[in-house]
């Protein structure tokens, strides 16, 4: 029997488990969003996010989930008569291409098989035609547990296609995986906070380059809720356009302080260690779904080579230990299962969970 007031501990790849001290931040007294206390909270949070994302450019806080920024990035950075190259390697990158199309943009697809990475040379071959205003890339494909080689892709783009805007969904990558926004030359990179920031869902964060902001000025039909120009105007006053999810921003502020005191290199290293541990377990008993070279350090998609009943295993562990991990996403349900190792999940907790899975599968 499910009981939402006594929910399982979450090892699904988002939302992930949130620590009690983080939850408590959401219960602080509320602030008036046009008053000094909020501008102080906003300013502090943005200053820390700039350090965390390695950028001196713009940070915007979105009271929406990350899907809103899929739309925002397209509506602000790709003109109605321009073409965007959408790289696709799994369910979420596929969805973004659909969102771009739903915004009325001309979309060209660059598809690889699920579980494979998108490589710089593939993008290079497409961009050589010169017809693209922007390219979309999913940093970490949550459906397949794959991290695209974004450092290499970014280097190629910077050298050969400096005029093409680089739009990056880093939803399950941000904070857990190395990335340096300004060095990479990215134009928009975003995540929702229920992944490696380890905060309940309800807020998303984006870094936006100055040139993306400049470009958006001339793009018609940006709409209201996701207009970068309006965001920039409010951000200059350390505010948001509409009433933001203030409790979430308090929790984000708290998590940013923790991340910076740990140091980003250490945070990435902690994720790498968790990734290595879960991959070693998965390879001994099953196999990895994706090409191991690109296996993610924030979640593992395990290929169900033993034909276990994934749904039943998840239910059994929930019943006995009030803990859940993730079934495969979409068409990969039962064929794979997914274990998150991001945010405030610890190696000890992972050991415990994997031990319980071992007990179930025998
Ligand atoms: C890679 C990726 N992009 C986008 C999304 C959509 O994010 P949200 O649910 O916050 O809108 C998800 C959600 O899991 C995701 O994993």
PDB file of N, CA and C and ligand atoms in Angstrom, residues 13-14 64-68 70 92-93 138 140-143 169-172 190 192 194-195 329, ligand 1:
ATOM      1  N   UNK A  13      16.102   8.231 -10.907  1.00  0.00           N
ATOM      2  CA  UNK A  13      16.943   9.357 -11.375  1.00  0.00           C
ATOM      3  C   UNK A  13      16.171  10.671 -11.453  1.00  0.00           C
ATOM      4  N   UNK A  14      15.565  11.029 -10.393  1.00  0.00           N
ATOM      5  CA  UNK A  14      14.903  12.309 -10.236  1.00  0.00           C
ATOM      6  C   UNK A  14      13.399  12.160 -10.244  1.00  0.00           C
ATOM      7  N   UNK A  64       9.631  26.758 -12.779  1.00  0.00           N
ATOM      8  CA  UNK A  64       9.045  25.756 -13.683  1.00  0.00           C
ATOM      9  C   UNK A  64       9.976  24.564 -13.577  1.00  0.00           C
ATOM     10  N   UNK A  65       9.576  23.483 -14.187  1.00  0.00           N
ATOM     11  CA  UNK A  65      10.541  22.387 -14.278  1.00  0.00           C
ATOM     12  C   UNK A  65      11.450  22.666 -15.478  1.00  0.00           C
ATOM     13  N   UNK A  66      12.422  21.811 -15.704  1.00  0.00           N
ATOM     14  CA  UNK A  66      13.404  22.069 -16.774  1.00  0.00           C
ATOM     15  C   UNK A  66      12.767  22.068 -18.159  1.00  0.00           C
ATOM     16  N   UNK A  67      11.669  21.367 -18.312  1.00  0.00           N
ATOM     17  CA  UNK A  67      11.025  21.322 -19.637  1.00  0.00           C
ATOM     18  C   UNK A  67      10.683  22.733 -20.116  1.00  0.00           C
ATOM     19  N   UNK A  68      10.392  23.631 -19.174  1.00  0.00           N
ATOM     20  CA  UNK A  68      10.117  25.015 -19.556  1.00  0.00           C
ATOM     21  C   UNK A  68      11.331  25.636 -20.242  1.00  0.00           C
ATOM     22  N   UNK A  70      13.566  23.978 -21.980  1.00  0.00           N
ATOM     23  CA  UNK A  70      13.646  23.451 -23.358  1.00  0.00           C
ATOM     24  C   UNK A  70      13.004  24.467 -24.300  1.00  0.00           C
ATOM     25  N   UNK A  92      14.972  11.850 -23.672  1.00  0.00           N
ATOM     26  CA  UNK A  92      14.874  13.274 -23.350  1.00  0.00           C
ATOM     27  C   UNK A  92      15.383  14.148 -24.491  1.00  0.00           C
ATOM     28  N   UNK A  93      16.454  13.717 -25.139  1.00  0.00           N
ATOM     29  CA  UNK A  93      16.914  14.504 -26.293  1.00  0.00           C
ATOM     30  C   UNK A  93      15.883  14.438 -27.419  1.00  0.00           C
ATOM     31  N   UNK A 138      21.991  17.096 -25.216  1.00  0.00           N
ATOM     32  CA  UNK A 138      21.685  16.662 -23.852  1.00  0.00           C
ATOM     33  C   UNK A 138      22.995  16.156 -23.227  1.00  0.00           C
ATOM     34  N   UNK A 140      23.578  14.767 -20.270  1.00  0.00           N
ATOM     35  CA  UNK A 140      23.492  13.447 -19.626  1.00  0.00           C
ATOM     36  C   UNK A 140      22.100  12.883 -19.913  1.00  0.00           C
ATOM     37  N   UNK A 141      22.051  11.856 -20.768  1.00  0.00           N
ATOM     38  CA  UNK A 141      20.755  11.316 -21.202  1.00  0.00           C
ATOM     39  C   UNK A 141      20.238  10.362 -20.121  1.00  0.00           C
ATOM     40  N   UNK A 142      19.209  10.812 -19.410  1.00  0.00           N
ATOM     41  CA  UNK A 142      18.714  10.098 -18.226  1.00  0.00           C
ATOM     42  C   UNK A 142      18.027   8.781 -18.577  1.00  0.00           C
ATOM     43  N   UNK A 143      17.563   8.651 -19.815  1.00  0.00           N
ATOM     44  CA  UNK A 143      16.880   7.407 -20.190  1.00  0.00           C
ATOM     45  C   UNK A 143      17.862   6.268 -20.444  1.00  0.00           C
ATOM     46  N   UNK A 169      21.005  20.832 -22.447  1.00  0.00           N
ATOM     47  CA  UNK A 169      20.185  20.283 -21.360  1.00  0.00           C
ATOM     48  C   UNK A 169      21.140  19.531 -20.444  1.00  0.00           C
ATOM     49  N   UNK A 170      21.375  20.101 -19.254  1.00  0.00           N
ATOM     50  CA  UNK A 170      22.271  19.436 -18.307  1.00  0.00           C
ATOM     51  C   UNK A 170      21.464  18.991 -17.084  1.00  0.00           C
ATOM     52  N   UNK A 171      20.207  18.610 -17.353  1.00  0.00           N
ATOM     53  CA  UNK A 171      19.249  18.375 -16.265  1.00  0.00           C
ATOM     54  C   UNK A 171      19.766  17.349 -15.255  1.00  0.00           C
ATOM     55  N   UNK A 172      20.246  16.209 -15.744  1.00  0.00           N
ATOM     56  CA  UNK A 172      20.754  15.207 -14.796  1.00  0.00           C
ATOM     57  C   UNK A 172      22.286  15.207 -14.752  1.00  0.00           C
ATOM     58  N   UNK A 190      21.049  24.250 -18.561  1.00  0.00           N
ATOM     59  CA  UNK A 190      20.019  24.301 -17.526  1.00  0.00           C
ATOM     60  C   UNK A 190      19.784  22.951 -16.871  1.00  0.00           C
ATOM     61  N   UNK A 192      16.859  21.175 -13.699  1.00  0.00           N
ATOM     62  CA  UNK A 192      15.868  21.345 -12.635  1.00  0.00           C
ATOM     63  C   UNK A 192      16.515  20.880 -11.339  1.00  0.00           C
ATOM     64  N   UNK A 194      15.568  19.005  -8.879  1.00  0.00           N
ATOM     65  CA  UNK A 194      15.271  17.707  -8.240  1.00  0.00           C
ATOM     66  C   UNK A 194      16.275  16.616  -8.616  1.00  0.00           C
ATOM     67  N   UNK A 195      17.330  17.009  -9.351  1.00  0.00           N
ATOM     68  CA  UNK A 195      18.355  16.020  -9.712  1.00  0.00           C
ATOM     69  C   UNK A 195      19.555  16.218  -8.768  1.00  0.00           C
ATOM     70  N   UNK A 329      13.262   3.523 -18.678  1.00  0.00           N
ATOM     71  CA  UNK A 329      12.419   4.625 -19.115  1.00  0.00           C
ATOM     72  C   UNK A 329      11.755   4.294 -20.441  1.00  0.00           C
TER      73      UNK A 329
HETATM   74  C1  LIG B   1      17.761  14.874 -19.418  1.00  0.00           C
HETATM   75  C2  LIG B   1      16.440  15.434 -19.008  1.00  0.00           C
HETATM   76  N1  LIG B   1      15.975  16.513 -19.623  1.00  0.00           N
HETATM   77  C3  LIG B   1      14.795  17.065 -19.290  1.00  0.00           C
HETATM   78  C4  LIG B   1      14.012  16.519 -18.306  1.00  0.00           C
HETATM   79  C5  LIG B   1      12.729  17.157 -17.946  1.00  0.00           C
HETATM   80  O1  LIG B   1      12.915  17.803 -16.726  1.00  0.00           O
HETATM   81  P1  LIG B   1      11.684  18.294 -15.849  1.00  0.00           P
HETATM   82  O2  LIG B   1      10.932  17.069 -15.482  1.00  0.00           O
HETATM   83  O3  LIG B   1      12.313  19.000 -14.705  1.00  0.00           O
HETATM   84  O4  LIG B   1      10.875  19.177 -16.734  1.00  0.00           O
HETATM   85  C6  LIG B   1      14.460  15.380 -17.624  1.00  0.00           C
HETATM   86  C7  LIG B   1      13.646  14.761 -16.573  1.00  0.00           C
HETATM   87  O5  LIG B   1      13.939  13.713 -16.045  1.00  0.00           O
HETATM   88  C8  LIG B   1      15.704  14.830 -17.981  1.00  0.00           C
HETATM   89  O6  LIG B   1      16.191  13.760 -17.338  1.00  0.00           O
END
